[in-house]
Amino acid sequence: MFELLKRDTQTKARLGRLTTAHGVVDTPVFMPVGTQASVKALDPRELREMGTQIILGNTYHLNIRPGLDIIRAAGGLHRFMNWELPILTDSGGFQVFSLAKIRTIKPHGVEFRSHLDGSPLFLGPKESMEIQRVLGSDIAMVFDECPPHDAPPKEQRQAVERTIRWARECREQPRAPGQLVFGIVQGGSNPALREECAKELVAMEFDGYAIGGVSVGEPEPDMLKAIEFTEPFLPAAKARYAMGLGTPAQMIELIARGVDMFDCVLPTRIARTGTAVTHAGAFALKGSAHKTDFGPIEEGCECYACRTFTRAYLRHLLRANEILGLRMVSVHNSHLYLKVMTEVRAAIAAGTFAEFYREFIANYTPSQKILAHRRREVER
Amino acid sequence: MFELLKRDTQTKARLGRLTTAHGVVDTPVFMPVGTQASVKALDPRELREMGTQIILGNTYHLNIRPGLDIIRAAGGLHRFMNWELPILTDSGGFQVFSLAKIRTIKPHGVEFRSHLDGSPLFLGPKESMEIQRVLGSDIAMVFDECPPHDAPPKEQRQAVERTIRWARECREQPRAPGQLVFGIVQGGSNPALREECAKELVAMEFDGYAIGGVSVGEPEPDMLKAIEFTEPFLPAAKARYAMGLGTPAQMIELIARGVDMFDCVLPTRIARTGTAVTHAGAFALKGSAHKTDFGPIEEGCECYACRTFTRAYLRHLLRANEILGLRMVSVHNSHLYLKVMTEVRAAIAAGTFAEFYREFIANYTPSQKILAHRRREVER
């Protein structure tokens, strides 16, 4: 299912190909996030045009709304949302632990209340896999426990133990035809826990491995360490997926550390508040600097927004709360994420990734938040 | 500029062609409304694909935001918003009288405060025409006074007098190259005022004539009467435009009464609350009846939304507040308005409009609000 086509000689970057029931995915890949069966503000044609290979859906959200009966009646998630390419579904583990307010962890899952109407729900390995089977995703994720990054060591250990036990349960559940299942490594910033969790999951022979417990509010250096603590214990012959990450520069850093797959709400989320991402970093389009700036968001960009509109016009739309403004920034940002992955794959194929990596990072200005974390790191 | 190609023998319906600086407009025509330099939620490609011939922009809004300097620097409204087909700009008269809270009417215009930040502004015939000249619209509208439908007779008379005087001032202002100017007939529900206003404006020889003071909260029968009181005094050789109207059935009624041009925010406005329009009337897509309804919004519709998505999926998107939901209903509703006009033009050309008209009205269920007004009318 996963073919490792090439390994970079100077970094851990890998070129690969993942074959799923709905088509082939070239890696490294960015997967736009369609939590509620829609990549926010974008339509399937726009997603295809910008080169999307695979999108995400979410077990927790789709099970609550529209509910499984409706998606079953539609003939699965692909047909419900009219998306013919691959879909990866997250298991709902992350959402149960981050969204649901009142919860009780039981041996076989979690009792919680819907974040929408407070109704009592239960989600565990068995339920999550059954939902993902009905959704008919190409890649299902195991139901894991994802503690916050500042959880005490005891909680991190318990989460790893449950994650391992639940992964084994998930492994045994029925699947949709051709559905792949990925394990999720937890363990926070603890190298021993990461190693233990990875080894246990690898022994279960999943179709791919995700690194979870990242992008849960931790500083960037801790995130990078969590990846570095985990990667050496993952088999080279399987795809590796860093969940919920990141900025373009972070994705490049992680590709250099051996990661193949990414998903992130960032490009569409920041678009809705008027922040555009380019190869040089992110900037606020609403700023008065763009009042009469009649260039595109990014010079040379081939996305529909950059081919059609100026910064001055988009700034006006955003200030006037016109939906076309956030739509077009969502188009550009998502296109940029996908475009960077295309460039990465070309560089690995050409044997020039190390150079690409250096230049990309040198050219990219990280956000103030990330820079502040880096400064604190240096001062430690 | 306007060619009258054919007149229906059984009704007052007309087939025409209006030539503007940015292209030809086949009439009867529906003009999607882009108040703030964007037809809400739609992009130019979508507008082209659904057959849009001409869109609206608004003098009052664009002058306040982004401001004239920015649009001047962009090279006019067409280039600012990247719309190459014709644009009609409303004069701002309606908005000054409906949006601006504090206003003082002066001989040469209106002092008012911006609805956005309360800053003092002045708009009169001279200012409105100068703004429209800079916007570079293909059709400019005269600056008129539009009183509410329940304004006392004295106020209606004053509004007509000012509208006539201001129209004369507008007539004399400089224009953009090739820019047409339409007069606006006021006069409320008073046949004598309508006749007087129409005759005075026609004597000034405008490029076309709008019927204003409709769609200002009046019951449907009053709206139809206002049109019937005005139309006989408008020259056959010029285009007639009913401002701010209406439902598909109302547009058909008005076409049968000799109107050629329409604009209305209805298709995109009701789309944002989940109401879809079809040849049979409007309905709420969020209703539970559509839970597992896997047909399109309208059977046989060729719009992108109907070709791509089911009612069940769109209902889910609308309930989950996904932007794609309101986008797709905006696509369908706007397409439906344009499609109905295409059907109207074909029927007039084929000499079958009277039949089309009867069938359309018989098949179309008006909203409860319109039905309630009709019932009251019958009871009088």
XYZ file of C-alpha atoms in Angstrom, chain B residues 11-308:
298
model
C -49.016 41.199 -23.085
C -46.680 44.178 -22.819
C -43.600 41.902 -22.722
C -40.669 43.075 -24.845
C -37.513 41.496 -26.220
C -34.629 43.950 -26.416
C -30.909 44.502 -26.603
C -29.018 47.129 -24.649
C -25.543 48.007 -25.906
C -23.095 49.346 -23.305
C -19.391 50.191 -23.181
C -18.588 46.711 -21.785
C -20.912 44.670 -23.962
C -24.416 43.829 -24.992
C -27.230 42.945 -22.570
C -30.195 40.896 -23.788
C -33.449 41.938 -22.139
C -35.517 41.058 -20.148
C -32.512 40.743 -17.835
C -31.869 40.018 -14.186
C -28.858 41.842 -12.719
C -27.168 40.208 -9.680
C -26.418 42.779 -6.983
C -22.808 43.490 -5.997
C -23.423 46.345 -3.556
C -19.896 46.408 -2.107
C -18.102 45.368 -5.337
C -18.954 41.682 -4.776
C -22.081 39.687 -5.551
C -22.368 38.136 -2.119
C -20.571 34.767 -1.802
C -20.058 34.389 -5.590
C -16.886 34.736 -7.650
C -16.694 36.135 -11.210
C -16.239 32.678 -12.744
C -19.414 31.400 -11.070
C -21.281 34.506 -12.228
C -20.110 34.000 -15.820
C -20.950 30.289 -15.774
C -24.523 30.962 -14.663
C -25.016 33.415 -17.531
C -24.728 36.781 -15.774
C -24.747 39.610 -18.335
C -24.526 42.648 -16.053
C -24.151 43.265 -12.327
C -24.936 46.139 -9.972
C -22.649 48.222 -7.799
C -23.618 50.897 -5.292
C -22.438 54.501 -5.199
C -23.261 55.092 -1.530
C -21.490 51.965 -0.276
C -18.436 52.079 -2.535
C -17.863 55.760 -1.801
C -17.747 55.013 1.942
C -15.775 51.761 1.621
C -13.244 51.205 0.067
C -13.518 54.890 -0.896
C -13.193 56.513 -4.275
C -9.417 57.048 -4.153
C -8.759 53.313 -4.030
C -11.120 52.527 -6.919
C -9.677 55.426 -8.924
C -6.162 54.080 -8.316
C -7.327 50.621 -9.449
C -8.548 52.136 -12.733
C -12.277 51.969 -12.034
C -14.739 49.481 -10.621
C -14.445 46.897 -13.431
C -10.710 46.552 -12.897
C -10.935 46.820 -9.097
C -13.234 43.790 -8.893
C -12.021 42.111 -12.117
C -15.424 42.100 -13.805
C -15.226 42.653 -17.554
C -18.931 42.698 -18.394
C -21.310 45.639 -17.907
C -21.953 47.225 -14.503
C -24.899 49.410 -13.513
C -24.375 51.643 -10.489
C -27.194 52.833 -8.308
C -26.899 56.507 -7.411
C -26.943 56.190 -3.621
C -30.247 58.050 -3.358
C -32.081 55.014 -2.017
C -29.338 54.280 0.543
C -29.119 57.878 1.793
C -32.844 57.725 2.526
C -32.930 54.185 3.917
C -29.558 53.584 5.644
C -28.215 56.941 6.814
C -29.839 57.703 10.164
C -29.456 61.463 10.502
C -29.986 63.477 7.343
C -30.856 66.972 6.226
C -32.188 67.534 2.732
C -30.631 70.587 1.075
C -31.409 72.090 -2.342
C -28.494 70.330 -4.002
C -28.385 67.056 -2.078
C -28.438 65.434 1.331
C -26.237 65.905 4.382
C -26.029 62.644 6.294
C -23.825 60.548 8.531
C -22.089 57.364 7.403
C -23.897 54.236 8.627
C -20.434 52.777 9.331
C -18.667 55.365 11.474
C -21.028 58.335 11.727
C -18.723 60.659 9.803
C -20.503 63.572 8.039
C -21.038 63.132 4.301
C -22.859 64.934 1.511
C -24.378 63.342 -1.560
C -26.314 65.130 -4.261
C -26.751 64.865 -8.037
C -23.323 66.357 -8.717
C -21.453 64.200 -6.195
C -23.289 61.012 -7.165
C -22.559 61.493 -10.860
C -18.908 62.303 -10.166
C -18.557 59.108 -8.092
C -20.261 57.070 -10.821
C -17.979 58.675 -13.421
C -14.919 57.544 -11.445
C -16.414 54.091 -10.834
C -16.777 53.943 -14.632
C -20.056 52.054 -14.621
C -21.741 51.342 -17.955
C -25.076 52.640 -16.686
C -25.282 55.406 -14.081
C -28.518 56.174 -12.248
C -29.689 59.680 -11.387
C -29.658 60.756 -7.736
C -33.297 60.608 -6.617
C -35.310 60.941 -3.430
C -37.007 57.703 -2.482
C -39.569 58.185 0.323
C -41.050 55.219 2.243
C -44.240 53.749 0.759
C -46.353 55.145 3.616
C -45.001 58.697 3.312
C -47.778 61.350 3.405
C -48.901 62.862 0.039
C -47.015 66.122 0.690
C -43.743 64.244 1.152
C -44.368 62.193 -1.995
C -44.921 65.396 -3.976
C -41.763 67.019 -2.594
C -39.792 63.873 -3.416
C -41.049 63.951 -7.004
C -40.164 67.636 -7.357
C -36.649 67.093 -5.987
C -36.187 63.951 -8.072
C -37.044 65.926 -11.223
C -34.782 68.850 -10.324
C -31.914 66.545 -9.333
C -32.378 64.445 -12.489
C -31.858 67.614 -14.560
C -28.656 68.358 -12.613
C -27.448 64.783 -13.128
C -28.119 65.082 -16.851
C -25.597 67.904 -17.102
C -22.677 66.301 -15.235
C -19.603 64.833 -16.948
C -19.700 61.084 -17.572
C -17.278 58.226 -18.070
C -16.653 57.329 -21.752
C -19.758 55.662 -23.168
C -21.568 55.798 -19.809
C -25.372 55.703 -20.105
C -27.618 57.487 -17.610
C -31.078 56.345 -16.566
C -33.732 58.550 -14.976
C -35.743 57.268 -11.978
C -39.493 57.812 -11.744
C -40.848 58.366 -8.214
C -44.387 59.143 -7.087
C -45.399 56.295 -4.793
C -48.907 54.946 -5.376
C -50.191 58.238 -6.779
C -51.009 57.940 -10.506
C -50.862 61.697 -11.107
C -47.431 61.995 -9.481
C -46.134 58.979 -11.400
C -47.366 60.462 -14.685
C -45.921 63.877 -13.932
C -42.541 62.494 -12.895
C -42.334 60.157 -15.898
C -43.225 62.905 -18.394
C -40.717 65.373 -16.951
C -37.927 62.789 -17.048
C -38.805 61.580 -20.538
C -38.568 65.177 -21.742
C -34.936 65.158 -20.525
C -34.189 62.219 -22.834
C -32.373 59.769 -20.616
C -30.866 56.548 -22.007
C -33.363 54.489 -20.047
C -35.938 54.823 -17.286
C -36.185 53.182 -13.911
C -39.275 52.897 -11.788
C -38.183 53.659 -8.219
C -40.170 53.857 -5.011
C -41.067 50.191 -5.384
C -39.753 47.388 -3.152
C -39.847 49.871 -0.258
C -42.112 47.803 1.984
C -45.362 48.265 0.040
C -47.826 45.366 -0.467
C -47.479 43.577 -3.809
C -50.720 45.047 -5.284
C -49.427 48.591 -4.634
C -46.131 47.694 -6.273
C -47.901 46.402 -9.369
C -50.043 49.549 -9.504
C -46.990 51.801 -9.234
C -45.590 50.042 -12.305
C -48.917 50.223 -14.165
C -49.265 53.950 -13.370
C -45.782 54.646 -14.768
C -45.193 52.373 -17.726
C -47.630 54.015 -20.202
C -45.629 57.260 -20.001
C -42.265 55.673 -20.776
C -41.042 55.628 -24.396
C -41.101 52.210 -26.079
C -37.663 52.823 -27.575
C -35.899 52.948 -24.183
C -35.192 50.249 -21.594
C -37.360 50.153 -18.457
C -35.940 49.024 -15.140
C -37.975 48.128 -12.009
C -35.628 48.754 -9.090
C -35.066 46.208 -6.307
C -37.570 43.587 -7.521
C -38.545 40.830 -6.909
C -39.544 37.173 -6.667
C -39.398 35.168 -9.927
C -43.195 35.393 -10.220
C -43.121 39.154 -9.626
C -40.516 39.594 -12.348
C -42.743 37.657 -14.760
C -45.726 39.841 -13.764
C -43.652 42.946 -14.418
C -42.299 41.680 -17.733
C -45.933 41.188 -18.790
C -46.419 44.862 -17.804
C -43.577 46.075 -20.020
C -40.497 46.022 -17.752
C -37.089 44.978 -19.188
C -34.600 45.063 -16.311
C -34.501 43.809 -12.723
C -32.144 43.710 -9.778
C -32.757 42.078 -6.447
C -30.746 40.950 -3.406
C -33.345 38.235 -2.731
C -31.584 35.237 -4.371
C -28.339 35.697 -2.401
C -29.920 37.116 0.770
C -32.351 34.247 1.343
C -29.617 31.786 0.330
C -27.640 32.845 3.395
C -30.481 31.717 5.650
C -30.927 28.475 3.720
C -33.913 29.286 1.508
C -33.778 27.931 -2.044
C -35.864 29.242 -4.960
C -37.190 27.052 -7.748
C -39.705 27.425 -10.582
C -42.289 26.234 -8.040
C -41.475 28.748 -5.302
C -39.106 29.028 -2.337
C -38.487 26.462 0.384
C -36.313 26.064 3.493
C -33.545 23.560 2.800
C -32.888 23.120 6.534
C -36.258 21.432 6.991
C -36.146 17.855 8.273
C -38.043 16.755 5.138
C -34.685 16.948 3.340
C -32.724 14.857 5.870
C -32.227 11.966 3.452
C -33.402 13.682 0.279
C -30.657 12.806 -2.196
C -32.128 14.724 -5.138
C -30.832 18.143 -6.235
C -32.375 21.446 -5.089
C -34.342 21.502 -8.341
C -34.764 18.551 -10.700
C -33.289 19.292 -14.136
C -31.361 22.395 -12.977
C -27.923 22.767 -14.643
C -26.296 24.935 -11.952
C -23.079 23.771 -10.273
C -24.875 23.184 -6.956
C -27.567 20.979 -8.499
C -25.070 19.088 -10.671
C -22.838 18.412 -7.664
